[in-house]
Tab-separated table of C-alpha atoms in Angstrom:
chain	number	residue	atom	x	y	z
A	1064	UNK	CA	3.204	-12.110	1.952
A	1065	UNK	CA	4.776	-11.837	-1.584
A	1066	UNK	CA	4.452	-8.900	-4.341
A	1067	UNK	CA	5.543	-5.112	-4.996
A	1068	UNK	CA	5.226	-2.171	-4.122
A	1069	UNK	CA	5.698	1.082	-6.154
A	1070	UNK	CA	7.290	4.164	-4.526
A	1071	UNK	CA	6.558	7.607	-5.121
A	1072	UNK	CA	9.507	9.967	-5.915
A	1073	UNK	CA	7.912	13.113	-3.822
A	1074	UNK	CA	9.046	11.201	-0.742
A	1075	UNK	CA	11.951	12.473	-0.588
A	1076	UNK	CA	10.204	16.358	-0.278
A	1077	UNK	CA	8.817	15.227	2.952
A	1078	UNK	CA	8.966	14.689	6.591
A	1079	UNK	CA	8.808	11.175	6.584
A	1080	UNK	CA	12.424	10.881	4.809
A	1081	UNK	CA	14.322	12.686	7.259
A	1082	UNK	CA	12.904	10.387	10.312
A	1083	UNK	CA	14.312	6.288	9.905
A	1084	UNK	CA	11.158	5.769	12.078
A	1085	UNK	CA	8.895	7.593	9.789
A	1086	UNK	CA	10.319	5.743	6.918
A	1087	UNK	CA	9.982	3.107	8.618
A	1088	UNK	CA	6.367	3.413	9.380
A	1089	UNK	CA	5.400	4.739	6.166
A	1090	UNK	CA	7.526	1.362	4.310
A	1091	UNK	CA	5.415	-0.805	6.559
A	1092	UNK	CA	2.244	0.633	6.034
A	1093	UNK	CA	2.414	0.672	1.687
A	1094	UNK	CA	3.478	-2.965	2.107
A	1095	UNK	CA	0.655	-4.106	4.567
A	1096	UNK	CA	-1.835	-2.403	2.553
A	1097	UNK	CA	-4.283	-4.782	0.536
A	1098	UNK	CA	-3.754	-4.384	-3.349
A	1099	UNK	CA	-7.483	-5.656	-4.170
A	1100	UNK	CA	-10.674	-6.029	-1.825
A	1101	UNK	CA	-10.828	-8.309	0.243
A	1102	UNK	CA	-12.969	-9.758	3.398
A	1103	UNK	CA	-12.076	-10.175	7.033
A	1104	UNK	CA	-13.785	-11.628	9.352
A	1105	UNK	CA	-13.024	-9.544	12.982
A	1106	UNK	CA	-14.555	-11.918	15.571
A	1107	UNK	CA	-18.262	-12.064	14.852
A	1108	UNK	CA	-18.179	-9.133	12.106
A	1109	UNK	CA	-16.666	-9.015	8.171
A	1110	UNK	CA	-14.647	-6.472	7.388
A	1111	UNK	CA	-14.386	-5.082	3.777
A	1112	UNK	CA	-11.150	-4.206	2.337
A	1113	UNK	CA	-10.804	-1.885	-0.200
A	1114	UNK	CA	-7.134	-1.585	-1.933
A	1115	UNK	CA	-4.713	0.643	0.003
A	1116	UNK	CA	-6.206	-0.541	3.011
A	1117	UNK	CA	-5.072	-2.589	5.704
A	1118	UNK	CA	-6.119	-3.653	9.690
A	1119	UNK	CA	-3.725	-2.826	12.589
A	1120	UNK	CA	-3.710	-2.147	16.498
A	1121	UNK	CA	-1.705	-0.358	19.105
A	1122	UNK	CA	-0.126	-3.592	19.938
A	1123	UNK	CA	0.321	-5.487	16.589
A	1124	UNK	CA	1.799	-2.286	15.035
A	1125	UNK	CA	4.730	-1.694	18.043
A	1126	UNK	CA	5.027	-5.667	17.599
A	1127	UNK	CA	5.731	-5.626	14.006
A	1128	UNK	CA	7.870	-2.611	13.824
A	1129	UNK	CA	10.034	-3.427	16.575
A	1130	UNK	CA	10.872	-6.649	15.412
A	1131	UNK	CA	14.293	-7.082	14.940
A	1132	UNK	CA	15.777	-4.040	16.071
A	1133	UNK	CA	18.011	-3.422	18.915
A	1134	UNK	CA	16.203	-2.651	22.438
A	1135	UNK	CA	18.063	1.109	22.238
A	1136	UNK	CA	16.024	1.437	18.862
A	1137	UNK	CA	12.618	0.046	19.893
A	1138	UNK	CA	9.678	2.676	20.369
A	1139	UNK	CA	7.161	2.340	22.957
A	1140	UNK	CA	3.261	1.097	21.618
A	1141	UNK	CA	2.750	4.975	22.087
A	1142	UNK	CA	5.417	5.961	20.157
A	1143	UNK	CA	4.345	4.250	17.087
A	1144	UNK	CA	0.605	5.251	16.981
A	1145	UNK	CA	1.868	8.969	17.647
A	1146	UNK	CA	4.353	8.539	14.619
A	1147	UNK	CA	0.719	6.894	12.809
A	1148	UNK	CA	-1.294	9.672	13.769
A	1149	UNK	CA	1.392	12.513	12.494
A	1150	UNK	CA	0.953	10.662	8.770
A	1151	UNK	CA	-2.558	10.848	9.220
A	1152	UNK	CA	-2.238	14.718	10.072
A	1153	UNK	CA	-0.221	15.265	6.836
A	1154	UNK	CA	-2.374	13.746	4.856
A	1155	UNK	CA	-0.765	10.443	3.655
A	1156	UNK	CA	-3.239	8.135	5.465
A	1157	UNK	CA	-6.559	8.012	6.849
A	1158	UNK	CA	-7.402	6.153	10.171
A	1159	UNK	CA	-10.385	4.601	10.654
A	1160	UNK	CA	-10.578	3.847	14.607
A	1161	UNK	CA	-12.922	1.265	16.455
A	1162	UNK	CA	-12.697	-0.477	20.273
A	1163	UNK	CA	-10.830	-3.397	19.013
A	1164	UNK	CA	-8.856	-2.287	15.672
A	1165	UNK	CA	-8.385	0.559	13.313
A	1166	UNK	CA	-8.309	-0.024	9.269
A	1167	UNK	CA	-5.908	2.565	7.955
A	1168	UNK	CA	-6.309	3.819	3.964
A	1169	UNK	CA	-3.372	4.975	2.293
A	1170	UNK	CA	-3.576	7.931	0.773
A	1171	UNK	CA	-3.997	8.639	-3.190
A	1172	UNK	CA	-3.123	4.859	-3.364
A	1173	UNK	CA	-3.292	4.585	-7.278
A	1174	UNK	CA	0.013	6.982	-7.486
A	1175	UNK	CA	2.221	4.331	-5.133
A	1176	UNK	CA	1.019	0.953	-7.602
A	1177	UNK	CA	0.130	0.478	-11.051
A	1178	UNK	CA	-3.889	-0.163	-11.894
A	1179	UNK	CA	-5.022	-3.088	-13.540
A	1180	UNK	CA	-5.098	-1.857	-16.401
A	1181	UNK	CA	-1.691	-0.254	-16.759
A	1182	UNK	CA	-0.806	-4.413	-15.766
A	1183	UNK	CA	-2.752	-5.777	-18.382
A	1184	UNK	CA	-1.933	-3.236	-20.884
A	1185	UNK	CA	2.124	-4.190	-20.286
A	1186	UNK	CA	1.570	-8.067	-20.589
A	1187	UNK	CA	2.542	-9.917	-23.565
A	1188	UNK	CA	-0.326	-11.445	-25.711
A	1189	UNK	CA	1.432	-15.317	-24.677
A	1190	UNK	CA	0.940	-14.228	-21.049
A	1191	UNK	CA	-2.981	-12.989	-21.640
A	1192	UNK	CA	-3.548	-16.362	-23.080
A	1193	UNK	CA	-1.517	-18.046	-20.240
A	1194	UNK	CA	-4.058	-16.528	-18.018
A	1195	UNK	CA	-7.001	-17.137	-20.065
A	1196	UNK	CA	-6.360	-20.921	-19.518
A	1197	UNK	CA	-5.814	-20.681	-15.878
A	1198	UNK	CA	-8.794	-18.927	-15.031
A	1199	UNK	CA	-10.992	-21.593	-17.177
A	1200	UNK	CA	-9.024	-24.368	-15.283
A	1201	UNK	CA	-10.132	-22.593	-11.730
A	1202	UNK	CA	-13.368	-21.957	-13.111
A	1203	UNK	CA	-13.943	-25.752	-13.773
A	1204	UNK	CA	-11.665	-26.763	-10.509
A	1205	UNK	CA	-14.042	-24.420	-8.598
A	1206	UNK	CA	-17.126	-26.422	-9.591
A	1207	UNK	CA	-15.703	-29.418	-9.089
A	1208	UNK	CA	-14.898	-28.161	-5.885
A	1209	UNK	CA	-18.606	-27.039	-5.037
A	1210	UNK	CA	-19.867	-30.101	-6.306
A	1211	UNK	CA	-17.712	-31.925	-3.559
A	1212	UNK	CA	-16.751	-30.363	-0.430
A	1213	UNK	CA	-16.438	-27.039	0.549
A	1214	UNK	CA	-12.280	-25.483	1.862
A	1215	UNK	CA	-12.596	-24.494	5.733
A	1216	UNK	CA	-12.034	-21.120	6.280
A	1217	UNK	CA	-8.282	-20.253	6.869
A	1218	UNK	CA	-9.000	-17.930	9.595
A	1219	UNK	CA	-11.365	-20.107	11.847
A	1220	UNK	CA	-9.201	-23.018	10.996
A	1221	UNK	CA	-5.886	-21.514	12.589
A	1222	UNK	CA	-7.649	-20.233	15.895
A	1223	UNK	CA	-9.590	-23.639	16.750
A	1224	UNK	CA	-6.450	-25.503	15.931
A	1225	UNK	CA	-3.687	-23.200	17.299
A	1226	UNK	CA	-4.214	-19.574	19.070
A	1227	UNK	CA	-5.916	-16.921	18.707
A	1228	UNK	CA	-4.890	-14.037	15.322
A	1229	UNK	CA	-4.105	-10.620	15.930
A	1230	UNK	CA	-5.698	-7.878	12.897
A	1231	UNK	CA	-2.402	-7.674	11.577
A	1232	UNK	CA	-1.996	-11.726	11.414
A	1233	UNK	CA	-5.288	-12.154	10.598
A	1234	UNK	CA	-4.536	-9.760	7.443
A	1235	UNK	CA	-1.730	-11.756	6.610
A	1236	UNK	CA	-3.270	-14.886	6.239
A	1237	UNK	CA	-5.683	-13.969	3.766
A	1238	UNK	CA	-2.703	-12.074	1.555
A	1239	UNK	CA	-1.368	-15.645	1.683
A	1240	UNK	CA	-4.430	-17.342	0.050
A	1241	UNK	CA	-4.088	-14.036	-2.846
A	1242	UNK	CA	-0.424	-15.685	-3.291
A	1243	UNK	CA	-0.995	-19.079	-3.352
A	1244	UNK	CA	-4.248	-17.950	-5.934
A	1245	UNK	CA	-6.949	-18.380	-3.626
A	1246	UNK	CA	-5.906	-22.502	-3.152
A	1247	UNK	CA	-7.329	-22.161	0.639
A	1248	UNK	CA	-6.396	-25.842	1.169
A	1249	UNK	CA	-2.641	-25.274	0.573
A	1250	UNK	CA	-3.079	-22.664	3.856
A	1251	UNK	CA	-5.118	-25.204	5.630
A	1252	UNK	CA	-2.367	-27.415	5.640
A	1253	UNK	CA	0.459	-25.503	7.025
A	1254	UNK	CA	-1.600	-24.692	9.564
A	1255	UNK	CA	-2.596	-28.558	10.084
A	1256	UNK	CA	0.774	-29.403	9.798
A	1257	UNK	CA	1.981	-26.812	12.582
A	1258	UNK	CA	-0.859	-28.710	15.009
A	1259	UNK	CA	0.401	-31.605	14.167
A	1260	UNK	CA	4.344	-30.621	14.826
A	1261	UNK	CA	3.109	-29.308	17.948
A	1262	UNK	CA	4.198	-25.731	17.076
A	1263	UNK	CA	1.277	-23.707	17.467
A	1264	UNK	CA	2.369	-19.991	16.341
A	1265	UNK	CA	2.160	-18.042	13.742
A	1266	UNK	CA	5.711	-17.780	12.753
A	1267	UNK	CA	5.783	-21.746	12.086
A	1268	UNK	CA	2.782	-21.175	9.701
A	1269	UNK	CA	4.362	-18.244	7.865
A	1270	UNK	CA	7.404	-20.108	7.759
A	1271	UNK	CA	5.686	-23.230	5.741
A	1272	UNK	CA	4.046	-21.242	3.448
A	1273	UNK	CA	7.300	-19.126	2.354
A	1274	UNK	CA	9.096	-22.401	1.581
A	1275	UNK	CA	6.256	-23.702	-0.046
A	1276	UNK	CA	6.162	-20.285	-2.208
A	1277	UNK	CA	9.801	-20.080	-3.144
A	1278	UNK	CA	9.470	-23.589	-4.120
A	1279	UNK	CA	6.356	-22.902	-6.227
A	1280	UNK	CA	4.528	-25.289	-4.487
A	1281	UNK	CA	0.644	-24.008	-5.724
A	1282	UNK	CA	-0.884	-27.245	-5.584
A	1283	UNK	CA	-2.033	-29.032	-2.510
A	1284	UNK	CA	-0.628	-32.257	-4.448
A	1285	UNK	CA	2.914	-30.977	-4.471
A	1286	UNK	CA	2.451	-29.531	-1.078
A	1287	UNK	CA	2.240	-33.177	0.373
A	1288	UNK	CA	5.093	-34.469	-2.146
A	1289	UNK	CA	7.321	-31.826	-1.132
A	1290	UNK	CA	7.055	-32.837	2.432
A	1291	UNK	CA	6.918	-36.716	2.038
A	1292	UNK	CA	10.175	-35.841	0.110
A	1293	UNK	CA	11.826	-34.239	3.163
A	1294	UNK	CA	10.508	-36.227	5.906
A	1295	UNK	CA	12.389	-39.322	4.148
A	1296	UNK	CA	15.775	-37.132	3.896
A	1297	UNK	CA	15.528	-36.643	7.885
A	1298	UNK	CA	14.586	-39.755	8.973
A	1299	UNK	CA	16.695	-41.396	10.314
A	1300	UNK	CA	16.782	-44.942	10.493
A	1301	UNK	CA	17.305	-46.856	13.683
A	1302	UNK	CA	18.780	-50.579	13.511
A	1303	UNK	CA	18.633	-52.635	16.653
A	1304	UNK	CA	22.937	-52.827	17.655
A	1305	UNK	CA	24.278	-56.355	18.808
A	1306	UNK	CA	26.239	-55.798	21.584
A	1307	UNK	CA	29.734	-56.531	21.105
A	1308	UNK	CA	31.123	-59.634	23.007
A	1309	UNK	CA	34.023	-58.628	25.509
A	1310	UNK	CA	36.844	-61.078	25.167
A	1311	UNK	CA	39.351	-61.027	27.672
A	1312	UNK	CA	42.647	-63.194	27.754
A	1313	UNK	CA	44.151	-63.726	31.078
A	1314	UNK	CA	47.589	-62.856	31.466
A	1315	UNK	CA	50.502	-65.521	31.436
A	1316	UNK	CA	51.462	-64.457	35.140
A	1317	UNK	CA	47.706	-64.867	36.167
A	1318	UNK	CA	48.370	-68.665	35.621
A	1319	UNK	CA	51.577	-69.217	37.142
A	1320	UNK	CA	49.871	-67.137	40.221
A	1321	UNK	CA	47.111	-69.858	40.317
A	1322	UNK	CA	49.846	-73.006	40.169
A	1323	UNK	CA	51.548	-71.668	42.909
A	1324	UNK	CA	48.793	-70.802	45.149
A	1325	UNK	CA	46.974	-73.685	44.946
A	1326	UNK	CA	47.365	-76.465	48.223
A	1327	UNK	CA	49.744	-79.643	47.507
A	1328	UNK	CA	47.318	-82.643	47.849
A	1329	UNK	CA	48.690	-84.944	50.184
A	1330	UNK	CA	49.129	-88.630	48.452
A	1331	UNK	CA	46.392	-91.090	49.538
A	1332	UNK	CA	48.110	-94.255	50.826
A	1333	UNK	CA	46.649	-97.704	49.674
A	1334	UNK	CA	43.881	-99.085	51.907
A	1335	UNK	CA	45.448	-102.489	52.189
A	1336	UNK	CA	49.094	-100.450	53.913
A	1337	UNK	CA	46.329	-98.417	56.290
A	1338	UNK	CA	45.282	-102.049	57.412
A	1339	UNK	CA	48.347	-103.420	57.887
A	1340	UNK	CA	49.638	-100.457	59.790
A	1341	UNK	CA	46.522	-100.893	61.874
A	1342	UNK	CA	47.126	-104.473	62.819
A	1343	UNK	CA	50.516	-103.404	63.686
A	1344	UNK	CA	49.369	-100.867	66.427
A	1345	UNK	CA	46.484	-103.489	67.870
A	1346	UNK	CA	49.340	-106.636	68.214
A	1347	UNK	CA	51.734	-103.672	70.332
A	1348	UNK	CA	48.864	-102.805	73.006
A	1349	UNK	CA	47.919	-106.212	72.960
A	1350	UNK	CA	51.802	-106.807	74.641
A	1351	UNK	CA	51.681	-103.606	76.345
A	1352	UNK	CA	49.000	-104.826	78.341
A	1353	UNK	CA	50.153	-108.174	79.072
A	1354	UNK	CA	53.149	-107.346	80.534
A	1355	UNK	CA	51.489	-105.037	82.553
């Protein structure tokens, strides 16, 4: 969610600036706030935005403004939509309450931003022209567009492919398609992207499409180069190791150990001596038994 907001200088006359939790509140609720109309669809109905106007709950409100603050600091879900209903009572908001979500207008609106026309009247003639061209371009990209295929809605896309969207989320994602200037298909794929990284939240979608923003990244084409470019900086390429051959020397004293354990081989006397030795012994019982 990108843009400005324009403050009015009475706040400091009243109530809210003397309460960090009013402030608070009030902050969040001029920056949530649609600047132009816009459709929602809430489940099975569409929901009309008109500009100072923005969709909230019990929950997604003590969600949003907690975040980030220390537990002693947090408010209860009560707390907040008390602090809500006190603006509403001094007349710097309207709530508009149903069974599943409240849409809450802001309040003489047109004194917090500038109109259109006070925007168009401050732009420089090069910049009108700059603008001239890019709305013939979408023009012509937009036919093109109906002539082929038709972008999935945002919305549906993200809650069959990853969870479910709170009002306030649901809000946010469509402020996302006003920034990237209504290029649905540059939402689409963050939110393919987080299905495919298997990080299905809505922080990991928010997160893609800030980078993507600060980059100025407001064409699907340089969407998909931007991440082909960083998915070849982090890969990291694996070669196959050859395991290193272990060479061991044996040690000089290993040897000498061997020489001296080893068993003397006794010398093999000449077959011819055996004989003769043999003879000898038969011709000595031969007189041993005749004299006997």
């Amino acid at each position: 969610m990108q843009g400005y907001i324009k403050l009015y200088r009475k706040l400091i006359d009243s109530p809210v600036w003397d309460d960090p939790n009013y402030l608070k509140l009030w902050m969040y609720c001029l920056m949530k706030a649609t600047h132009k109309e816009r459709e929602i669809l809430m489940g099975n109905q569409v929901v009309t935005l008109e500009p100072g106007q923005f969709i909230t709950g019990r929950k997604s409100l003590s969600d949003e403004l907690n975040r980030g603050m220390k537990t002693k600091h947090k408010q209860s879900e009560i707390s907040w939509w008390r602090y809500l209903n006190n603006l509403e009572k001094w007349q710097m908001l309207n709530i508009k309450k149903t069974n599943k979500y409240s849409v809450v207008s802001i309040t003489k609106w047109s004194e917090y931003q500038e109109s259109e026309q006070q925007l168009n009247n401050n732009r420089t003639s090069n910049e009108q022209q700059l603008n001239t061209n890019k709305n013939v371009k979408n023009v012509e990209n937009e036919k093109k567009n109906n002539t082929t295929t038709t972008a999935e809605n945002p919305v549906q896309l993200f809650e069959q492919l990853l969870c479910r969207l709170s009002p306030i989320q649901m809000n946010s994602i469509y402020q996302w398609v006003d920034d990237f200037k209504g290029n649905e298909e540059i939402i689409n794929a963050a939110i393919k992207l987080a299905d495919d990284r298997n990080k299905r939240n809505f922080g990991f979608v928010e997160f893609l499409l800030k980078e993507w923003f600060n980059n100025n990244l407001m064409t699907i084409d340089r969407v998909r180069a931007y991440e082909q470019e960083k998915f070849n900086k982090n890969k990291v390429k694996q070669y196959p190791r050859k395991s290193a051959v272990r060479t061991e020397m044996l040690p000089e004293w290993f040897d000498e150990h061997e020489q001296k354990d080893k068993p003397k081989l006794k010398v093999v006397e000449d077959t011819d001596k055996k004989l003769s030795q043999f003879e000898q012994m038969m011709e000595q019982r031969k007189k041993m038994n005749a004299g006997s």
